[in-house]
Amino acid sequence: MELDRDTENIEAEATREADAVSDSRALYELKMKFLGRMGKVTALLKGMREVAAELRPAFGKRVNELREALENMFAAREEVLKRKEMEAKLAEEKIDVTMHGKRRAAGTLHPVTRVKNRLIDIFAGMGFEVYEGPEIESEYYNFTALNTPADHPARDMQDTFYLTEEFLLRTQTSAGQIRVMEKKKPPIKVLSPGRVFRSDDDATHSPMFHQMEGLVVDKGITLCDLQGMLDEFAHVMFSETSKTRLRPSYFPFTEPSVEVDVSCAACGGKGCSLCKGTGWIEVLGAGMVNRRVLQNCGIDPDEYSGFAFGMGIERIAMLKYGINNIKLLTENDVRFLGQFKD
């Protein structure tokens, strides 16, 4: 009779506590409490050694009946809990296909990349090939071969990022033009875009910026050919009514050298705040390739001539899009970059 009361109490306790649990994990822990190695039903079985031999069969049968009843009860309760948990999960993960989706903003090309690609398209249409040289250059290619004297200010440590006494971060992509002229004989028509580095930092200058330089070498090349090509560049990049003008200047690698201005697209050349009332905006430097530069590359300057030009891509982007601070191009503010869309 005492065994019957014990098994009845255990069964009632297990059923009551199973009805109270709300998840499968708690039910498993409860099952172990009664049917595990240290559980209450297991404890009853371990106590059989204290039962008289003639009573053990009946004792074992009753405990096994209790175990089977509890296992069936726990299994049924587990099915109920798993069904509820699945229903809750499905309800939580339910998708209303009639709701509007979350619109993700489409990416857009950086304005510098846009201008670079446009420049390449313009000059490729005139027959230029593209060559991208190394960003780490020797003094020879960056300065000496371009007729830049050893005492030129550009070679000073405060103006150039030197890596060793011989190697530096290139200050101009003109170095790539020397490499092309060394390996290829005229006619040459090459465009050299890429990053360059100078120790300069203010509203209109950056220590790292992008440059694009062009070189044409052939028989009978004149300054008129240069201006004609730059007129076409201005028409396509800025407006069909844009004009160019050449002003005398000085660069070691060209002679004669010129600064190139484009008529202000904002005011049509009448004068405004953008062009500081002059009607013109400086866009690049150019000139006829210096005889010494041709000689350094093994090209006969008495047989061939050529012109070269170089422009800062950031400067062209600032003029084209009306950007007043070069740092806006490197801050990666998506509010700023999101304005440049097709």
Short mmCIF file of C-alpha atoms in Angstrom, two decimals:
data_model
loop_
_atom_site.label_atom_id
_atom_site.label_comp_id
_atom_site.label_asym_id
_atom_site.label_seq_id
_atom_site.Cartn_x
_atom_site.Cartn_y
_atom_site.Cartn_z
CA MET A 1 0.00 0.00 0.00
CA GLU A 2 2.88 2.36 0.79
CA LEU A 3 4.38 1.74 -2.69
CA ASP A 4 1.05 2.52 -4.33
CA ARG A 5 0.87 5.82 -2.48
CA ASP A 6 4.46 6.68 -3.47
CA THR A 7 3.91 5.93 -7.16
CA GLU A 8 0.58 7.77 -7.16
CA ASN A 9 2.19 10.81 -5.54
CA ILE A 10 5.09 10.77 -7.97
CA GLU A 11 2.76 10.45 -10.97
CA ALA A 12 0.53 13.26 -9.73
CA GLU A 13 3.52 15.50 -9.01
CA ALA A 14 5.05 14.87 -12.45
CA THR A 15 1.73 15.50 -14.23
CA ARG A 16 1.09 18.70 -12.28
CA GLU A 17 4.57 20.10 -12.95
CA ALA A 18 4.49 19.03 -16.64
CA ASP A 19 1.25 20.94 -17.14
CA ALA A 20 2.93 24.04 -15.70
CA VAL A 21 6.02 24.14 -17.95
CA SER A 22 5.85 26.34 -21.05
CA ASP A 23 8.74 25.19 -23.24
CA SER A 24 10.47 22.01 -24.38
CA ARG A 25 13.70 22.73 -22.53
CA ALA A 26 11.96 23.02 -19.17
CA LEU A 27 10.00 19.83 -19.91
CA TYR A 28 13.25 17.95 -20.62
CA GLU A 29 14.73 19.07 -17.31
CA LEU A 30 11.53 17.98 -15.55
CA LYS A 31 11.68 14.58 -17.27
CA MET A 32 15.23 14.11 -15.98
CA LYS A 33 14.00 14.98 -12.50
CA PHE A 34 11.74 11.92 -12.54
CA LEU A 35 13.20 9.51 -15.12
CA GLY A 36 16.90 10.46 -15.28
CA ARG A 37 19.76 8.54 -13.64
CA MET A 38 19.22 10.50 -10.44
CA GLY A 39 15.45 10.76 -10.86
CA LYS A 40 12.74 9.79 -8.42
CA VAL A 41 11.57 6.73 -10.37
CA THR A 42 15.13 5.49 -10.69
CA ALA A 43 15.52 5.92 -6.94
CA LEU A 44 12.53 3.61 -6.42
CA LEU A 45 14.18 0.93 -8.55
CA LYS A 46 17.42 1.25 -6.62
CA GLY A 47 15.42 0.61 -3.42
CA MET A 48 14.31 -2.84 -4.60
CA ARG A 49 17.23 -4.45 -2.78
CA GLU A 50 15.56 -3.53 0.49
CA VAL A 51 12.25 -5.18 -0.52
CA ALA A 52 11.54 -8.78 0.50
CA ALA A 53 12.31 -11.26 -2.25
CA GLU A 54 8.72 -12.42 -2.59
CA LEU A 55 7.49 -8.83 -3.03
CA ARG A 56 10.07 -7.75 -5.61
CA PRO A 57 8.17 -8.93 -8.75
CA ALA A 58 5.11 -6.92 -7.81
CA PHE A 59 7.28 -3.98 -6.75
CA GLY A 60 9.21 -3.99 -10.05
CA LYS A 61 6.04 -4.30 -12.08
CA ARG A 62 4.46 -1.28 -10.36
CA VAL A 63 7.56 0.88 -10.79
CA ASN A 64 7.81 -0.07 -14.48
CA GLU A 65 4.15 0.80 -14.94
CA LEU A 66 4.88 4.19 -13.34
CA ARG A 67 7.87 4.72 -15.66
CA GLU A 68 5.80 3.86 -18.74
CA ALA A 69 2.96 6.15 -17.63
CA LEU A 70 5.35 9.05 -17.07
CA GLU A 71 7.13 8.48 -20.40
CA ASN A 72 3.77 8.53 -22.21
CA MET A 73 2.70 11.63 -20.29
CA PHE A 74 5.97 13.47 -21.05
CA ALA A 75 5.79 12.46 -24.74
CA ALA A 76 2.25 13.76 -25.08
CA ARG A 77 3.15 17.00 -23.29
CA GLU A 78 6.23 17.40 -25.52
CA GLU A 79 4.09 17.12 -28.65
CA VAL A 80 1.79 19.86 -27.34
CA LEU A 81 4.69 22.17 -26.48
CA LYS A 82 6.51 21.59 -29.81
CA ARG A 83 3.32 22.37 -31.72
CA LYS A 84 2.84 25.61 -29.76
CA GLU A 85 6.48 26.60 -30.23
CA MET A 86 6.28 25.96 -33.98
CA GLU A 87 3.08 28.01 -34.24
CA ALA A 88 4.72 30.87 -32.33
CA LYS A 89 7.83 30.71 -34.56
CA LEU A 90 5.76 30.71 -37.74
CA ALA A 91 3.73 33.66 -36.48
CA GLU A 92 6.92 35.57 -35.62
CA GLU A 93 8.52 34.87 -38.99
CA LYS A 94 5.39 35.45 -41.00
CA ILE A 95 5.91 37.75 -43.97
CA ASP A 96 3.18 39.99 -45.27
CA VAL A 97 3.82 39.85 -49.00
CA THR A 98 1.49 42.82 -49.51
CA MET A 99 3.76 45.15 -47.50
CA HIS A 100 6.14 47.46 -49.30
CA GLY A 101 9.72 46.22 -49.21
CA LYS A 102 12.60 48.18 -47.73
CA ARG A 103 14.12 50.19 -50.55
CA ARG A 104 17.90 50.08 -50.59
CA ALA A 105 19.71 53.04 -52.02
CA ALA A 106 21.58 52.24 -55.21
CA GLY A 107 25.28 52.96 -55.24
CA THR A 108 26.77 55.56 -57.54
CA LEU A 109 30.20 56.23 -58.99
CA HIS A 110 32.42 58.70 -57.16
CA PRO A 111 32.63 62.06 -58.99
CA VAL A 112 36.39 61.61 -59.47
CA THR A 113 35.79 58.20 -61.04
CA ARG A 114 33.08 59.69 -63.25
CA VAL A 115 35.39 62.42 -64.51
CA LYS A 116 38.30 60.00 -64.97
CA ASN A 117 36.14 57.65 -67.05
CA ARG A 118 34.80 60.57 -69.08
CA LEU A 119 38.30 61.89 -69.77
CA ILE A 120 39.48 58.47 -70.90
CA ASP A 121 36.46 58.20 -73.22
CA ILE A 122 37.18 61.64 -74.70
CA PHE A 123 40.84 61.05 -75.42
CA ALA A 124 40.42 57.41 -76.41
CA GLY A 125 38.05 58.75 -79.04
CA MET A 126 40.97 60.81 -80.36
CA GLY A 127 43.15 57.70 -80.64
CA PHE A 128 44.99 57.77 -77.28
CA GLU A 129 46.11 54.54 -75.63
CA VAL A 130 45.98 54.27 -71.82
CA TYR A 131 49.12 53.47 -69.78
CA GLU A 132 49.18 53.33 -65.98
CA GLY A 133 52.69 53.39 -64.52
CA PRO A 134 53.87 52.44 -61.01
CA GLU A 135 53.06 54.72 -58.07
CA ILE A 136 56.50 54.15 -56.53
CA GLU A 137 59.02 55.69 -58.89
CA SER A 138 62.75 56.33 -59.04
CA GLU A 139 64.16 59.85 -59.07
CA TYR A 140 65.30 59.24 -62.62
CA TYR A 141 61.83 58.65 -64.09
CA ASN A 142 60.06 61.16 -61.86
CA PHE A 143 62.57 64.02 -62.22
CA THR A 144 65.82 63.49 -64.11
CA ALA A 145 64.41 62.07 -67.36
CA LEU A 146 61.84 64.89 -67.36
CA ASN A 147 64.62 67.51 -67.39
CA THR A 148 64.03 68.55 -63.78
CA PRO A 149 67.36 69.85 -62.37
CA ALA A 150 68.85 68.42 -59.18
CA ASP A 151 68.34 71.77 -57.42
CA HIS A 152 64.71 72.17 -58.52
CA PRO A 153 62.35 72.97 -55.58
CA ALA A 154 60.09 70.04 -56.50
CA ARG A 155 62.84 67.66 -55.38
CA ASP A 156 62.90 69.08 -51.84
CA MET A 157 61.89 66.76 -49.01
CA GLN A 158 59.10 69.15 -47.97
CA ASP A 159 57.48 68.85 -51.41
CA THR A 160 57.97 65.16 -52.20
CA PHE A 161 57.33 61.95 -50.26
CA TYR A 162 60.67 60.11 -50.41
CA LEU A 163 60.80 56.42 -49.46
CA THR A 164 64.59 56.14 -49.85
CA GLU A 165 67.23 58.38 -51.36
CA GLU A 166 66.42 56.90 -54.75
CA PHE A 167 62.72 56.00 -54.62
CA LEU A 168 59.66 58.14 -53.94
CA LEU A 169 55.89 58.32 -54.34
CA ARG A 170 55.45 59.75 -57.82
CA THR A 171 54.53 63.43 -57.96
CA GLN A 172 53.25 63.24 -61.55
CA THR A 173 52.12 60.59 -64.00
CA SER A 174 54.56 62.06 -66.56
CA ALA A 175 56.99 59.38 -65.38
CA GLY A 176 54.85 56.85 -67.23
CA GLN A 177 55.30 58.80 -70.45
CA ILE A 178 59.09 58.36 -70.16
CA ARG A 179 58.62 54.60 -69.77
CA VAL A 180 56.42 54.51 -72.88
CA MET A 181 58.90 56.55 -74.99
CA GLU A 182 61.76 54.26 -73.91
CA LYS A 183 59.95 51.16 -75.14
CA LYS A 184 57.98 52.50 -78.09
CA LYS A 185 59.12 54.62 -81.01
CA PRO A 186 56.93 57.30 -82.63
CA PRO A 187 54.18 57.74 -83.52
CA ILE A 188 53.11 57.79 -79.86
CA LYS A 189 49.73 58.83 -78.50
CA VAL A 190 49.37 57.84 -74.85
CA LEU A 191 47.24 58.85 -71.86
CA SER A 192 48.57 58.30 -68.32
CA PRO A 193 45.95 58.45 -65.53
CA GLY A 194 46.63 57.62 -61.89
CA ARG A 195 47.22 58.73 -58.32
CA VAL A 196 50.05 61.10 -57.47
CA PHE A 197 51.39 62.35 -54.15
CA ARG A 198 52.67 65.75 -53.03
CA SER A 199 53.25 67.34 -49.63
CA ASP A 200 50.42 69.85 -49.97
CA ASP A 201 47.13 70.23 -48.10
CA ASP A 202 44.53 73.02 -48.19
CA ALA A 203 41.05 73.73 -49.60
CA THR A 204 42.20 73.22 -53.19
CA HIS A 205 45.10 70.78 -52.68
CA SER A 206 45.40 67.28 -51.26
CA PRO A 207 48.46 65.12 -50.39
CA MET A 208 47.03 62.44 -52.69
CA PHE A 209 45.12 63.28 -55.84
CA HIS A 210 44.52 61.99 -59.35
CA GLN A 211 46.23 63.23 -62.45
CA MET A 212 45.82 62.53 -66.13
CA GLU A 213 48.59 63.37 -68.55
CA GLY A 214 48.71 62.99 -72.30
CA LEU A 215 51.60 62.72 -74.73
CA VAL A 216 51.73 62.89 -78.54
CA VAL A 217 55.00 62.41 -80.43
CA ASP A 218 55.21 62.26 -84.21
CA LYS A 219 56.61 64.13 -87.18
CA GLY A 220 55.37 67.68 -87.64
CA ILE A 221 53.49 68.06 -84.32
CA THR A 222 52.88 71.73 -83.44
CA LEU A 223 51.31 73.85 -80.71
CA CYS A 224 48.28 74.30 -82.99
CA ASP A 225 47.65 70.54 -82.79
CA LEU A 226 47.67 70.83 -79.00
CA GLN A 227 45.13 73.66 -78.94
CA GLY A 228 42.86 71.95 -81.44
CA MET A 229 42.80 68.82 -79.30
CA LEU A 230 42.17 70.84 -76.11
CA ASP A 231 39.29 72.70 -77.82
CA GLU A 232 37.62 69.35 -78.49
CA PHE A 233 38.23 68.29 -74.88
CA ALA A 234 36.60 71.49 -73.56
CA HIS A 235 33.57 71.13 -75.86
CA VAL A 236 32.85 67.60 -74.69
CA MET A 237 33.72 68.00 -71.00
CA PHE A 238 32.18 71.42 -70.31
CA SER A 239 29.98 72.84 -73.10
CA GLU A 240 29.83 73.16 -76.87
CA THR A 241 30.50 76.88 -76.59
CA SER A 242 33.62 76.52 -74.40
CA LYS A 243 36.81 78.08 -75.69
CA THR A 244 40.43 77.61 -74.68
CA ARG A 245 43.34 80.00 -74.49
CA LEU A 246 47.05 79.42 -73.96
CA ARG A 247 49.21 81.58 -71.68
CA PRO A 248 53.01 81.40 -71.57
CA SER A 249 54.40 79.47 -68.61
CA TYR A 250 57.37 77.30 -67.63
CA PHE A 251 57.76 73.56 -67.04
CA PRO A 252 61.13 71.77 -67.19
CA PHE A 253 59.84 69.03 -69.50
CA THR A 254 58.15 71.27 -72.11
CA GLU A 255 59.43 74.21 -74.19
CA PRO A 256 57.53 76.34 -74.96
CA SER A 257 55.19 75.75 -71.99
CA VAL A 258 51.66 77.07 -71.54
CA GLU A 259 48.90 77.31 -68.96
CA VAL A 260 45.55 76.40 -70.50
CA ASP A 261 42.36 78.26 -69.56
CA VAL A 262 38.79 77.36 -70.46
CA SER A 263 36.05 79.95 -70.81
CA CYS A 264 33.83 79.88 -67.72
CA ALA A 265 30.81 77.64 -68.37
CA ALA A 266 28.86 79.29 -65.55
CA CYS A 267 28.82 82.78 -67.09
CA GLY A 268 29.75 82.06 -70.69
CA GLY A 269 32.93 84.10 -70.35
CA LYS A 270 31.21 87.28 -69.12
CA GLY A 271 32.72 87.15 -65.63
CA CYS A 272 31.29 85.79 -62.38
CA SER A 273 32.34 84.75 -58.86
CA LEU A 274 33.43 81.30 -60.07
CA CYS A 275 35.93 82.71 -62.55
CA LYS A 276 36.69 85.72 -60.31
CA GLY A 277 35.35 88.10 -62.94
CA THR A 278 37.88 87.11 -65.60
CA GLY A 279 35.65 84.89 -67.72
CA TRP A 280 38.39 82.22 -67.75
CA ILE A 281 39.31 79.26 -65.52
CA GLU A 282 42.73 77.59 -65.48
CA VAL A 283 42.38 73.86 -66.06
CA LEU A 284 45.78 72.38 -66.99
CA GLY A 285 49.40 72.83 -67.98
CA ALA A 286 50.86 71.80 -71.32
CA GLY A 287 53.55 72.51 -73.90
CA MET A 288 55.81 71.12 -76.57
CA VAL A 289 57.99 68.25 -75.32
CA ASN A 290 61.46 69.53 -74.45
CA ARG A 291 64.20 68.37 -76.84
CA ARG A 292 66.20 67.03 -73.90
CA VAL A 293 63.31 64.82 -72.80
CA LEU A 294 63.09 63.30 -76.29
CA GLN A 295 66.85 62.77 -76.33
CA ASN A 296 66.73 61.10 -72.90
CA CYS A 297 64.32 58.54 -74.37
CA GLY A 298 66.35 57.91 -77.51
CA ILE A 299 64.07 59.91 -79.85
CA ASP A 300 65.66 62.26 -82.38
CA PRO A 301 64.28 65.77 -81.67
CA ASP A 302 65.30 66.94 -85.15
CA GLU A 303 63.01 64.33 -86.71
CA TYR A 304 60.18 64.19 -84.18
CA SER A 305 58.28 66.68 -82.06
CA GLY A 306 55.45 66.34 -79.63
CA PHE A 307 53.23 67.94 -77.06
CA ALA A 308 52.29 66.94 -73.52
CA PHE A 309 49.55 68.07 -71.17
CA GLY A 310 48.57 67.29 -67.61
CA MET A 311 45.49 67.97 -65.53
CA GLY A 312 44.30 67.23 -62.01
CA ILE A 313 41.17 65.07 -62.21
CA GLU A 314 39.88 66.47 -58.90
CA ARG A 315 40.22 70.00 -60.30
CA ILE A 316 38.21 69.10 -63.40
CA ALA A 317 35.56 67.49 -61.17
CA MET A 318 35.41 70.58 -58.95
CA LEU A 319 34.96 72.84 -61.98
CA LYS A 320 32.42 70.59 -63.67
CA TYR A 321 30.25 70.06 -60.58
CA GLY A 322 30.82 73.38 -58.77
CA ILE A 323 32.61 71.83 -55.76
CA ASN A 324 34.41 74.45 -53.64
CA ASN A 325 36.52 72.23 -51.35
CA ILE A 326 38.64 69.31 -52.49
CA LYS A 327 38.23 67.56 -49.12
CA LEU A 328 34.59 66.85 -49.98
CA LEU A 329 35.95 64.37 -52.51
CA THR A 330 37.77 62.32 -49.86
CA GLU A 331 35.43 62.50 -46.83
CA ASN A 332 33.06 59.85 -48.27
CA ASP A 333 29.93 61.60 -46.99
CA VAL A 334 27.11 59.65 -48.65
CA ARG A 335 24.89 62.75 -48.61
CA PHE A 336 27.45 64.46 -50.83
CA LEU A 337 28.25 61.45 -53.02
CA GLY A 338 24.55 60.64 -53.49
CA GLN A 339 24.12 63.82 -55.55
CA PHE A 340 26.13 62.37 -58.44
CA LYS A 341 23.72 60.09 -60.25
CA ASP A 342 22.94 59.48 -63.88
#
